[in-house]
XYZ file of C-alpha atoms in Angstrom:
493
model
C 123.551 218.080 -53.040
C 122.743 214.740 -52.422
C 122.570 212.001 -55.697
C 119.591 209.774 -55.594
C 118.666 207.042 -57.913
C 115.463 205.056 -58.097
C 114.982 202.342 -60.646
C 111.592 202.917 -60.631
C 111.154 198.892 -62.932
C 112.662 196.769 -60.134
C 110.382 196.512 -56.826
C 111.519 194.168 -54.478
C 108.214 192.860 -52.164
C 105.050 194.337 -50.610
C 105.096 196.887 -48.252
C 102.652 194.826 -45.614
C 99.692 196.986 -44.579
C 100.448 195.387 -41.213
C 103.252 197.171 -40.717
C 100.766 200.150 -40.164
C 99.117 198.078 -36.605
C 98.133 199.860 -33.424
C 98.293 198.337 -30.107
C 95.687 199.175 -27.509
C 96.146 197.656 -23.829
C 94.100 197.904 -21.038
C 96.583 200.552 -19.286
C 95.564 203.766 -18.128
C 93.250 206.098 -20.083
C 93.529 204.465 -23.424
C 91.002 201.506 -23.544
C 88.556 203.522 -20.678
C 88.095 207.165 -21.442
C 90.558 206.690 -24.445
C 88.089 204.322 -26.501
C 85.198 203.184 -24.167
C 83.348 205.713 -22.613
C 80.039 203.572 -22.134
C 76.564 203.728 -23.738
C 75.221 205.827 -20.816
C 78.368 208.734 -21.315
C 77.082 212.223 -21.866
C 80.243 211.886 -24.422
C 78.944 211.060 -28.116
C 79.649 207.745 -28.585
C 78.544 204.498 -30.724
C 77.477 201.550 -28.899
C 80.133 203.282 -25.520
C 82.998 203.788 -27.991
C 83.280 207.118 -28.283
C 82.444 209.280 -31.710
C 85.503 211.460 -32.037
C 87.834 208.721 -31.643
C 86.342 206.431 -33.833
C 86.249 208.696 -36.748
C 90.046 209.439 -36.218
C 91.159 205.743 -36.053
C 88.686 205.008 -38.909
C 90.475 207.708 -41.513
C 93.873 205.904 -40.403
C 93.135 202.345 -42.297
C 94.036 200.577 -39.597
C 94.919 196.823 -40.471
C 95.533 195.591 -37.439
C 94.627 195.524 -33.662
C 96.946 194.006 -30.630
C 94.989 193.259 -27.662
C 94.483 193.906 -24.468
C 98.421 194.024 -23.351
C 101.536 193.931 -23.471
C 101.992 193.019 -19.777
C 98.280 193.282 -19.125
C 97.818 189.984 -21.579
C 99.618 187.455 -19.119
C 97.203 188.476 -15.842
C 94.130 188.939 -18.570
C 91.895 185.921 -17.672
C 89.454 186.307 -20.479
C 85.980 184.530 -18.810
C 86.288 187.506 -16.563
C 85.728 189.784 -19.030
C 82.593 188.394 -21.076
C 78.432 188.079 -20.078
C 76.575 190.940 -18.419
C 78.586 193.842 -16.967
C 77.297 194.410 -13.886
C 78.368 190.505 -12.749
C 81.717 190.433 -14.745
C 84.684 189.937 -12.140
C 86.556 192.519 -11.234
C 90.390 192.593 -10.720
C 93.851 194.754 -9.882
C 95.437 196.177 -12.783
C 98.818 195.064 -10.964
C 101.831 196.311 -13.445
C 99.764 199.356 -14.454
C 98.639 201.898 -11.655
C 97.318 199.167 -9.131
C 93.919 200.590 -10.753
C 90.570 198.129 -10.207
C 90.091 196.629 -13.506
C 86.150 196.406 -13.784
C 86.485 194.149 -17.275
C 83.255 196.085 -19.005
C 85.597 196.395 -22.097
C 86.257 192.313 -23.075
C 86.427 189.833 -25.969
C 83.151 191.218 -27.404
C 83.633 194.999 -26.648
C 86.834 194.171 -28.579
C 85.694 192.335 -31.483
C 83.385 194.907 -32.287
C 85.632 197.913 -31.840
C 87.745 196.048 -34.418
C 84.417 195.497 -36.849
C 83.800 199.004 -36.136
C 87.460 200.251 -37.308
C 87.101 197.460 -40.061
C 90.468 196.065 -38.598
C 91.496 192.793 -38.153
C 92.058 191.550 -34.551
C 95.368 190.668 -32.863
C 94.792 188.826 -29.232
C 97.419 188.289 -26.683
C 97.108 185.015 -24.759
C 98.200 184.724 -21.395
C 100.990 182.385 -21.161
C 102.127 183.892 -17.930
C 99.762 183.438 -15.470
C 97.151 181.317 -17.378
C 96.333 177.713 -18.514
C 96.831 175.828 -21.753
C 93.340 174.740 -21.218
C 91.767 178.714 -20.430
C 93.808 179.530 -24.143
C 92.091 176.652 -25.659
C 88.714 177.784 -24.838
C 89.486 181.345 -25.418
C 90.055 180.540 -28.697
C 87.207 177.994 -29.173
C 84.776 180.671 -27.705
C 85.811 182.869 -30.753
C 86.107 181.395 -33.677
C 84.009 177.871 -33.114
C 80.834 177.290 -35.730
C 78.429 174.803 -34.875
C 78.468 173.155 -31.352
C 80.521 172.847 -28.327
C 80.592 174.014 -24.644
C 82.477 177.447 -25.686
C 80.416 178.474 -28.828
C 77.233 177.947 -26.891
C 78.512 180.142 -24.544
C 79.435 182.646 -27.048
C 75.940 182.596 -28.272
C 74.635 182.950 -25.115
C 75.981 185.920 -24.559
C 74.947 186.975 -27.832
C 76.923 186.595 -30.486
C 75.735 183.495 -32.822
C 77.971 183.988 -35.696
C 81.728 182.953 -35.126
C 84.337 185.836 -35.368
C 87.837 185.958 -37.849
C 91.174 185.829 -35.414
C 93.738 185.869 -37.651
C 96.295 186.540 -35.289
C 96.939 185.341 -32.184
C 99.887 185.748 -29.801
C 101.366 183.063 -27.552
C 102.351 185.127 -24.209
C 103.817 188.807 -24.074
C 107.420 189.961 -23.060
C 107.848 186.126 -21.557
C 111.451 187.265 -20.495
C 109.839 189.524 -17.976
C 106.773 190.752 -17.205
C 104.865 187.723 -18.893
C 107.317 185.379 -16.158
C 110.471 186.098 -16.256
C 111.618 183.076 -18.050
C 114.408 181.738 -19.930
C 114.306 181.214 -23.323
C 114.729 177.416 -23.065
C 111.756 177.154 -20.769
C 109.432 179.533 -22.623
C 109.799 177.627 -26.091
C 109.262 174.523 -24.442
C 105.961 176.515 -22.819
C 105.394 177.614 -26.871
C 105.305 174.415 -27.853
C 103.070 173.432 -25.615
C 100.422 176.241 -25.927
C 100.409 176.794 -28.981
C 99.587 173.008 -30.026
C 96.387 173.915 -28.571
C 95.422 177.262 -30.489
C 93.799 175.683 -33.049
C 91.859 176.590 -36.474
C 88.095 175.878 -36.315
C 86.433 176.130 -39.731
C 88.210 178.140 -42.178
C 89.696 180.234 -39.589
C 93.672 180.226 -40.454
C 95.562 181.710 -37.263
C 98.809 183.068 -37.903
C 100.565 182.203 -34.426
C 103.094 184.334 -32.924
C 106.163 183.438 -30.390
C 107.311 185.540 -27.606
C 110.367 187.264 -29.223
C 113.207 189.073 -27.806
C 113.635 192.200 -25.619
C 115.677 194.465 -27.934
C 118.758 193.084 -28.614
C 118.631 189.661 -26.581
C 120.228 187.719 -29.506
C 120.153 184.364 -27.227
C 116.646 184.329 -27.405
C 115.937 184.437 -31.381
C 118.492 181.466 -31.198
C 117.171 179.720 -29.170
C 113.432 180.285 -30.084
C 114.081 179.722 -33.766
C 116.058 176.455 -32.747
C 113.802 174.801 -30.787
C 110.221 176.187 -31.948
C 110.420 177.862 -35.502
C 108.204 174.786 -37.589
C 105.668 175.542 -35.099
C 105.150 179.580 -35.177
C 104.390 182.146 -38.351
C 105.668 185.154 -36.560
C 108.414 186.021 -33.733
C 107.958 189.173 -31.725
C 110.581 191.930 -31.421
C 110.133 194.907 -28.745
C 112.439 198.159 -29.275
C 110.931 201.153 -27.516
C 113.526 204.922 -28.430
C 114.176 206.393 -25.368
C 116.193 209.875 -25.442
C 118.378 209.220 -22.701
C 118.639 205.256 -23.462
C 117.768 204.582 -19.135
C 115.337 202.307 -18.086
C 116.112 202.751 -14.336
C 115.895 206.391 -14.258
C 114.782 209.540 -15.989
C 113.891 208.794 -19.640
C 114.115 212.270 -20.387
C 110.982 214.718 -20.729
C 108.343 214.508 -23.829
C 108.213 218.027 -24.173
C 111.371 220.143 -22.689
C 114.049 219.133 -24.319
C 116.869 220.410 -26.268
C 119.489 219.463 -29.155
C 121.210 217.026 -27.589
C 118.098 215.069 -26.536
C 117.001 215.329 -29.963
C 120.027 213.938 -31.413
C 120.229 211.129 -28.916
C 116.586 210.049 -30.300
C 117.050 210.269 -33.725
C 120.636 208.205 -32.890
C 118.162 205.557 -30.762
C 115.238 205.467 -33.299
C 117.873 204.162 -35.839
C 118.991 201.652 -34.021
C 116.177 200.011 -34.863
C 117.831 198.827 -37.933
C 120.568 197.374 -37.030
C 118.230 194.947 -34.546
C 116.692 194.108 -37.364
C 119.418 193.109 -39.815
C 120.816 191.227 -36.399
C 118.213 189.427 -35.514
C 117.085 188.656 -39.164
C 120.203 187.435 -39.888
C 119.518 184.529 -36.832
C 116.410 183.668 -38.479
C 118.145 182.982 -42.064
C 119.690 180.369 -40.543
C 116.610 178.230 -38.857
C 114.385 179.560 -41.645
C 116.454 180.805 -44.661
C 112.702 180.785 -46.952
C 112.014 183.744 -44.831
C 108.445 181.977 -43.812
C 108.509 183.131 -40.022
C 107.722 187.073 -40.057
C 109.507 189.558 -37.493
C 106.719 190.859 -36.190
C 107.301 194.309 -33.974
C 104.449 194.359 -32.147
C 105.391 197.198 -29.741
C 107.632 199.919 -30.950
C 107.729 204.096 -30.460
C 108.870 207.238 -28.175
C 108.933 206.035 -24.096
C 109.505 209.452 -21.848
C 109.092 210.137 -18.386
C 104.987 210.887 -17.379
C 103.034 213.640 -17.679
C 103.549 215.961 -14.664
C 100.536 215.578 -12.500
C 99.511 211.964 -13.717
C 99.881 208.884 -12.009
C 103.243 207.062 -13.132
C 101.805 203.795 -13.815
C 99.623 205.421 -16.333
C 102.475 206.457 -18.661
C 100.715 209.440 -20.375
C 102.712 211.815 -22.340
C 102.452 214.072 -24.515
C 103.465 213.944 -28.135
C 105.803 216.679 -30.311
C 107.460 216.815 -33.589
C 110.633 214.724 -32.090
C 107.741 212.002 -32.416
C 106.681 212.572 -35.772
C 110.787 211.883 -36.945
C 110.662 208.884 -34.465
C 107.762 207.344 -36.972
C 108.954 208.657 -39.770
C 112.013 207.238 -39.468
C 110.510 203.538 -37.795
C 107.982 203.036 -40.950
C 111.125 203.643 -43.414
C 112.862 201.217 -41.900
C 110.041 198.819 -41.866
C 109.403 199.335 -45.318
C 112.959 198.584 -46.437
C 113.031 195.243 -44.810
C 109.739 194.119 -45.572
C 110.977 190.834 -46.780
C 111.318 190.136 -42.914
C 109.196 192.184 -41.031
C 105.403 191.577 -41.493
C 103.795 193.335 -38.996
C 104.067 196.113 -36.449
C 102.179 197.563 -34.154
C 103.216 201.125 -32.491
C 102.401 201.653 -28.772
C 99.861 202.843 -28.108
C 97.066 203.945 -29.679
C 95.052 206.627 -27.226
C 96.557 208.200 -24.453
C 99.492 206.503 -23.626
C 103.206 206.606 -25.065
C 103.203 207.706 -28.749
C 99.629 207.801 -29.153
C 97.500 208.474 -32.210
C 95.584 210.730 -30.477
C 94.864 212.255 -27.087
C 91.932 212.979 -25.034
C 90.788 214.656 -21.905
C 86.975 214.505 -21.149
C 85.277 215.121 -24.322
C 88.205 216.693 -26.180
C 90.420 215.117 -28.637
C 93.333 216.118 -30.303
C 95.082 214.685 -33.335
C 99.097 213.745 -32.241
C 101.916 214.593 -35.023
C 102.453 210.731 -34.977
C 99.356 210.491 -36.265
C 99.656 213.071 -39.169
C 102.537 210.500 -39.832
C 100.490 207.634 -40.164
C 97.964 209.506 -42.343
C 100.630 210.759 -44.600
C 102.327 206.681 -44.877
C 99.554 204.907 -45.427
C 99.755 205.297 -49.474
C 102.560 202.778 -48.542
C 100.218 200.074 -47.278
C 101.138 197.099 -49.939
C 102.935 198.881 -52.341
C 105.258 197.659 -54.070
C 109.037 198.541 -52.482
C 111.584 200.410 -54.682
C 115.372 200.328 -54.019
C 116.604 203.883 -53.280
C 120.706 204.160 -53.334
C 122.246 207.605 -51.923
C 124.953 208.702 -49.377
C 123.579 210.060 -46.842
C 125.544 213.286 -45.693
C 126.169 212.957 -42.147
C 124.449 214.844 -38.965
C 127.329 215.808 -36.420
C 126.923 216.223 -32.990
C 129.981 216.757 -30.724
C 131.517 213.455 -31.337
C 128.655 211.561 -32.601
C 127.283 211.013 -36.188
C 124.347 209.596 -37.435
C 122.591 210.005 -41.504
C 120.867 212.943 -42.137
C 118.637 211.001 -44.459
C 116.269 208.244 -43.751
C 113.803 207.407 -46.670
C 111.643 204.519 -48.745
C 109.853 204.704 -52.210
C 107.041 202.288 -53.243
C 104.928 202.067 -56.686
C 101.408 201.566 -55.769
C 98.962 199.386 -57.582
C 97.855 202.511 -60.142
C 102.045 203.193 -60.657
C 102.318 206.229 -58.569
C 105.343 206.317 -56.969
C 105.453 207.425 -53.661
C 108.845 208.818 -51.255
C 108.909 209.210 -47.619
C 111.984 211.399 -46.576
C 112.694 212.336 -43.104
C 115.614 214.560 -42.722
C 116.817 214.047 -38.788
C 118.788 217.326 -38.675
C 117.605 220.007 -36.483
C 119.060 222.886 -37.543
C 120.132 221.986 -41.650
C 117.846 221.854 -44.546
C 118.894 218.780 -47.532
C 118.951 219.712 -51.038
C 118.403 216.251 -53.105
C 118.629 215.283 -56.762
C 117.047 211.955 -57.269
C 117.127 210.233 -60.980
C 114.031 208.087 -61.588
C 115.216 205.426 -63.739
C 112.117 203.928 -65.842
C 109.720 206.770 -65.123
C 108.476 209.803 -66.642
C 107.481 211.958 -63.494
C 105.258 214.385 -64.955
C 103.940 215.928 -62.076
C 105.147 216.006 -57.839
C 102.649 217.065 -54.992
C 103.688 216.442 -51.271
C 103.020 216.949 -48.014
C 105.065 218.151 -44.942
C 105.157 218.056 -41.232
C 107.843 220.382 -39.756
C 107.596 223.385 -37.032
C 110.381 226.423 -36.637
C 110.466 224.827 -32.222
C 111.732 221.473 -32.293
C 109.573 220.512 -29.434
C 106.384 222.003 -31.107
C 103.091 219.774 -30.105
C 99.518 220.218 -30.119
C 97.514 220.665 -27.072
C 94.037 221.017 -26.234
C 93.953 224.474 -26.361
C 95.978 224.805 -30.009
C 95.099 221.514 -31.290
C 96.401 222.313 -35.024
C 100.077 223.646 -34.024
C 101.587 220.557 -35.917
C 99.767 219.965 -39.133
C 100.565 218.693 -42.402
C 100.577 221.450 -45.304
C 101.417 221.047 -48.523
C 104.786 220.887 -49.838
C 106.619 222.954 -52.712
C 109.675 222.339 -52.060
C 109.814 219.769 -55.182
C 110.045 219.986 -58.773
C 110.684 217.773 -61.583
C 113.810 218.944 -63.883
C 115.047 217.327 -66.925
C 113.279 214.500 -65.632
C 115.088 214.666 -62.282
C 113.399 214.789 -59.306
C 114.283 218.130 -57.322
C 113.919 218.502 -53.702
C 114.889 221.024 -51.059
C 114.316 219.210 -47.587
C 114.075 221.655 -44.427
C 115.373 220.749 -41.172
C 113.604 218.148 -38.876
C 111.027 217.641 -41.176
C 108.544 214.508 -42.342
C 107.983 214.652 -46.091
C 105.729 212.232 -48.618
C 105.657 212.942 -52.314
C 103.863 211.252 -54.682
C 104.811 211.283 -58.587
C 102.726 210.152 -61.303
């Protein structure tokens, strides 16, 4: 039995709804097929973004859209990608597929998805392979009133009224893709940039730095030496592979067994202890705790898709996935003081998506049930939880059974997310709730007998959410008998 204890009178910070962002880049099927199908598409769709999708993403509260890469952002040359279709430029998709790139989905195809999702937009400028000068106007084009060179183009091509950008990224993965720098060079280049992303109007931009890959400790120090008065957020990428191999097989997103299920969870939490590391670097150049951690791509990375084309990076999405953002957005939630966004990659049809599609189907991904399940956590109010874990062994490893958060929401229900990592062994927990009556428990759960269950075209409702009764209240104790590898969210009032 596992001892809980919630003092249900002491919350400690808001639970960002921006830790709940997608990320949508223009790589393989998710921006064309994924979102855009075109007005013309035999596929039901709203102004070319297609119906089913829409509806999906809408029921998700999305707060927050990054856009249009990852690597994608630091070839993206934006003027390419605005005016009339048919004479937009068209380019090579270089780091994704070698694909043509015919830019019908740009700054205004974007915009509007994000009015459409009523979500707030998150652009990445290209430091990489672009001009101080090309950012400037980018960002003039947007969010300019009145008049200049870039707003009357803007209006040209139809849009009079100024957009909202409140976020805005200065270069993507800088270290490699987005050039391969150093850390002293890029902050020098961060300087420099973002001097020039300015705030017409009453549009505020919240600027964001080029963080580290993973655990590149060097360059938070350096970044938050040299650049930290001049940025609101610095970026942190941390993708869970099973087999922890970049250069070779990542391991498959569907056949798998124990011990690549135990290697996950044992990645996924790793996430932690990045955070606490690198957090701990920006105490010291910002010990107010003004600069967020922002994670802005995060989630599951397996080999392809049998069949598709590598640079595509489809894959399929199982109930491993679900503990991967259970587990992530627990984590997130429990440092909130630090981290203020996130945004999990990617949204449609590519790594752990939201949801999948393949002509005019569209399925609904276990990561997404997640999402839909967490979202009563979008700025609450965080509640300390203190427990031993009991351990989950594998052959010599060990990791916590247990990974959980608790918030109080703005009507005072109180709300637990509880992912038990084991695959075989259920968790029986006994939580006091100090300063709270708990008359009543519902829940929900996601769990499947086959570890590797997933939903597929043909079963699209394999992995659902059902209600949960494995909770009671007792004695004014809360009750709860977890099953193995399982996603759980109760909510007591």
């Amino acid at each position: 039995m596992i001892k809980m204890h919630i003092n249900t009178q002491q919350t400690h910070g808001t639970i960002s709804r921006y830790l709940y962002g997608q990320f949508a880049e223009h790589l393989g099927r998710c921006i064309y097929e994924g979102i855009w199908v075109g007005e013309d598409s035999p596929i039901p769709n709203t102004e070319g973004y297609r119906n089913d999708v829409l509806k999906a993403l809408q029921n998700l509260n999305i707060p927050v859209l990054r856009w249009p890469g990852g690597c994608f952002a630091d070839e993206y040359h934006w003027m390419d990608g605005i005016g009339p279709k048919s004479k937009r430029a068209r380019m090579i998709n270089n780091h994704w597929g070698g694909v043509e790139e015919n830019n019908h989905f740009g700054t205004h195809e974007f915009l509007r998805l994000c009015e459409l999702l009523q979500t707030e937009p998150y652009i990445s400028g290209n430091v990489g392979s672009g001009t101080v000068r090309e950012m400037q106007q980018w960002v003039e084009y947007m969010t300019l009133d009145g008049e200049s060179p870039m707003a009357g183009l803007r209006k040209e091509n139809g849009r009079e009224e100024p957009w909202k950008l409140p976020f805005f990224g200065v270069g993507n993965e800088n270290w490699g893709c987005g050039g391969n720098m150093r850390p002293e060079y890029y902050a020098d280049l961060y300087r420099h940039y973002s001097t020039y992303v300015r705030n017409y109007g009453g549009n505020r931009i919240y600027k964001i730095a080029c963080g580290p890959n993973t655990a590149d400790y060097h360059w938070t120090e350096v970044l938050m030496r040299e650049a930290a008065g001049l940025m609101d957020g610095l970026s942190l990428h941390y993708y869970t592979l099973p087999t922890g191999d970049w250069s070779g097989s990542k391991g498959s997103a569907t056949e798998y067994g124990v011990d690549a299920w135990f290697s996950t969870m044992k990645n996924t939490l790793y996430m932690e202890e990045l955070i606490v590391k690198h957090s701990k670097i920006m105490d010291k150049y910002d010990p107010e705790g003004r600069v967020g951690l922002i994670i802005d791509e995060w989630g599951g990375w397996y080999d392809v898709e049998p069949g598709t084309n590598p640079g595509f990076l489809y894959q399929q999405n199982t109930l491993r996935d679900a503990l991967i953002a259970g587990i992530n957005l627990n984590i997130f939630h429990n440092y909130s003081q630090r981290v203020k966004m996130a945004n999990i990659a990617q949204v449609v049809n590519v790594l752990q998506a939201m949801v999948l599609t393949e002509g005019d189907q569209m399925l609904l991904t276990p990561t997404y049930h997640v999402f839909h399940m967490y979202k009563v956590h979008q700025d609450a109010e965080l509640l300390n939880v203190s427990f031993d874990s009991p351990m989950y062994k594998h052959g010599a490893e060990m990791i916590p059974q247990i990974n959980m958060s608790a918030s109080v929401d703005a009507n005072g229900a109180i709300h637990l997310s509880v992912c038990n990592l084991h695959h075989a062994e259920s968790a029986s927990i006994r939580c006091l709730l100090e300063g709270a009556e708990g008359k009543q428990v519902t829940g929900t759960i996601l769990a499947h007998s086959s570890l590797n269950a997933h939903n597929t075209f043909q079963q699209p409702n394999e992995v659902v959410p059902v209600t949960f009764t494995g909770a009671k209240l007792e004695e004014g104790e809360l009750i709860v008998e977890l099953p193995p590898a399982s996603v759980v969210v109760l909510e007591l009032k």
